[in-house]
Coordinates of C-alpha atoms in Angstrom, one line a residue:
M26 CA 10.8 220.4 -56.4
N27 CA 11.3 221.0 -60.2
T28 CA 13.7 224.0 -60.7
E29 CA 14.2 223.5 -64.4
I30 CA 13.6 226.8 -66.2
V31 CA 10.6 226.5 -68.6
G32 CA 9.9 230.1 -69.4
Q33 CA 10.2 233.8 -68.5
C34 CA 8.0 236.3 -66.9
W35 CA 6.0 238.4 -69.4
N36 CA 6.6 241.6 -67.4
C37 CA 10.2 241.5 -66.2
G38 CA 11.8 238.5 -68.0
A39 CA 12.8 236.6 -64.9
D40 CA 13.3 232.9 -65.3
L41 CA 10.3 230.7 -64.2
S42 CA 10.1 227.0 -63.4
Q43 CA 7.1 224.8 -63.8
S44 CA 6.0 225.4 -60.2
D45 CA 5.9 229.2 -60.8
Y46 CA 2.9 228.9 -63.2
G47 CA 0.2 228.1 -60.7
R48 CA -3.2 229.8 -61.0
E49 CA -2.5 232.2 -58.2
A50 CA 1.3 232.2 -58.5
D51 CA 3.2 235.5 -59.0
C52 CA 6.6 236.2 -60.4
L53 CA 9.1 236.4 -57.4
A54 CA 10.9 239.2 -59.1
C55 CA 8.1 241.6 -60.0
V56 CA 5.0 240.2 -58.2
K57 CA 2.9 240.0 -61.5
P58 CA 0.7 236.9 -62.1
T59 CA 2.3 234.2 -64.2
H60 CA -0.7 232.1 -65.3
V61 CA -1.7 234.8 -67.9
C62 CA -2.2 234.9 -71.6
R63 CA 1.0 236.9 -72.2
N64 CA 3.0 234.0 -70.7
C65 CA 1.2 231.4 -72.9
R66 CA 2.6 229.8 -76.1
H67 CA -0.9 230.2 -77.7
Y68 CA -1.0 234.0 -77.2
A69 CA -1.0 235.7 -80.6
T70 CA -2.1 239.3 -81.1
G71 CA -4.4 239.8 -84.0
R72 CA -6.0 236.3 -83.8
P73 CA -9.6 235.9 -82.5
N74 CA -9.3 236.4 -78.7
D75 CA -5.6 236.9 -79.3
C76 CA -5.2 233.1 -79.0
L77 CA -4.1 230.3 -81.4
E78 CA -6.3 227.8 -79.6
P79 CA -9.8 228.2 -81.2
L80 CA -11.6 226.4 -78.3
A81 CA -10.2 228.6 -75.5
E82 CA -12.7 230.8 -73.6
R83 CA -12.5 234.5 -74.1
V84 CA -10.1 236.4 -71.7
L85 CA -10.4 240.2 -71.8
D86 CA -7.3 241.1 -69.7
K87 CA -4.3 239.3 -71.1
A88 CA -2.1 240.3 -68.1
R89 CA -4.5 239.0 -65.4
A90 CA -4.5 235.5 -64.0
N91 CA -7.1 233.2 -65.5
F92 CA -8.4 229.6 -65.5
C93 CA -7.6 228.7 -69.1
E94 CA -7.2 225.0 -69.6
Y95 CA -5.0 225.4 -72.6
F96 CA -2.3 227.4 -70.9
E97 CA 1.2 226.3 -71.7
P98 CA 4.3 228.3 -70.7
S99 CA 6.0 230.1 -73.5
L100 CA 9.8 230.4 -73.7
T101 CA 9.4 233.8 -75.3
P102 CA 6.5 235.6 -73.6
A103 CA 4.9 238.7 -75.0
A104 CA 6.3 241.8 -73.3
A105 CA 4.1 244.2 -71.4
G106 CA 4.3 246.9 -74.1
A107 CA 4.5 244.5 -77.1
S108 CA 1.4 245.8 -78.9
P109 CA 2.2 248.5 -81.5
G110 CA 0.9 251.9 -80.9
P111 CA -1.1 254.1 -83.3
E112 CA 2.0 255.9 -84.4
D113 CA 3.8 252.7 -85.2
L114 CA 0.8 251.5 -87.2
A115 CA 0.6 254.7 -89.2
K116 CA 4.3 254.7 -89.9
A117 CA 4.1 251.1 -91.1
A118 CA 1.2 252.0 -93.4
L119 CA 3.1 255.0 -94.9
D120 CA 6.2 252.8 -95.4
L121 CA 4.2 250.5 -97.7
F122 CA 4.0 253.3 -100.3
K123 CA 7.7 254.3 -100.3

C-alpha cells in the first residue's frame, strides 16, 4: 500500500496518499470527496470551466466527486472558501484608483 503523501484535502487540509483519491473515496478526516476539481492541479478559477485542461468535460459542482480523466492531485488544493466574495471584488476595484 502506497502511503506517500501526494496532496492535501481541499476542505480540511489533511494529508492524502495516492490511494485516497479514488472516484468514490472520501477524506478520512472530514468525510468530503477527494476526487474533485478543488483537489486537482488543473483547477483554476476564472478559466473556462475553471480548468486549465481545455479538453476536460464541464463539471458544475467543483466540490463533488466526478469522473474527470484529467484529474491529478494538487499539492496545494483550493480551499473551500477560496473564491473572493462581492465585497472583496469591490474593494479590489476601488483600490485600483488609489
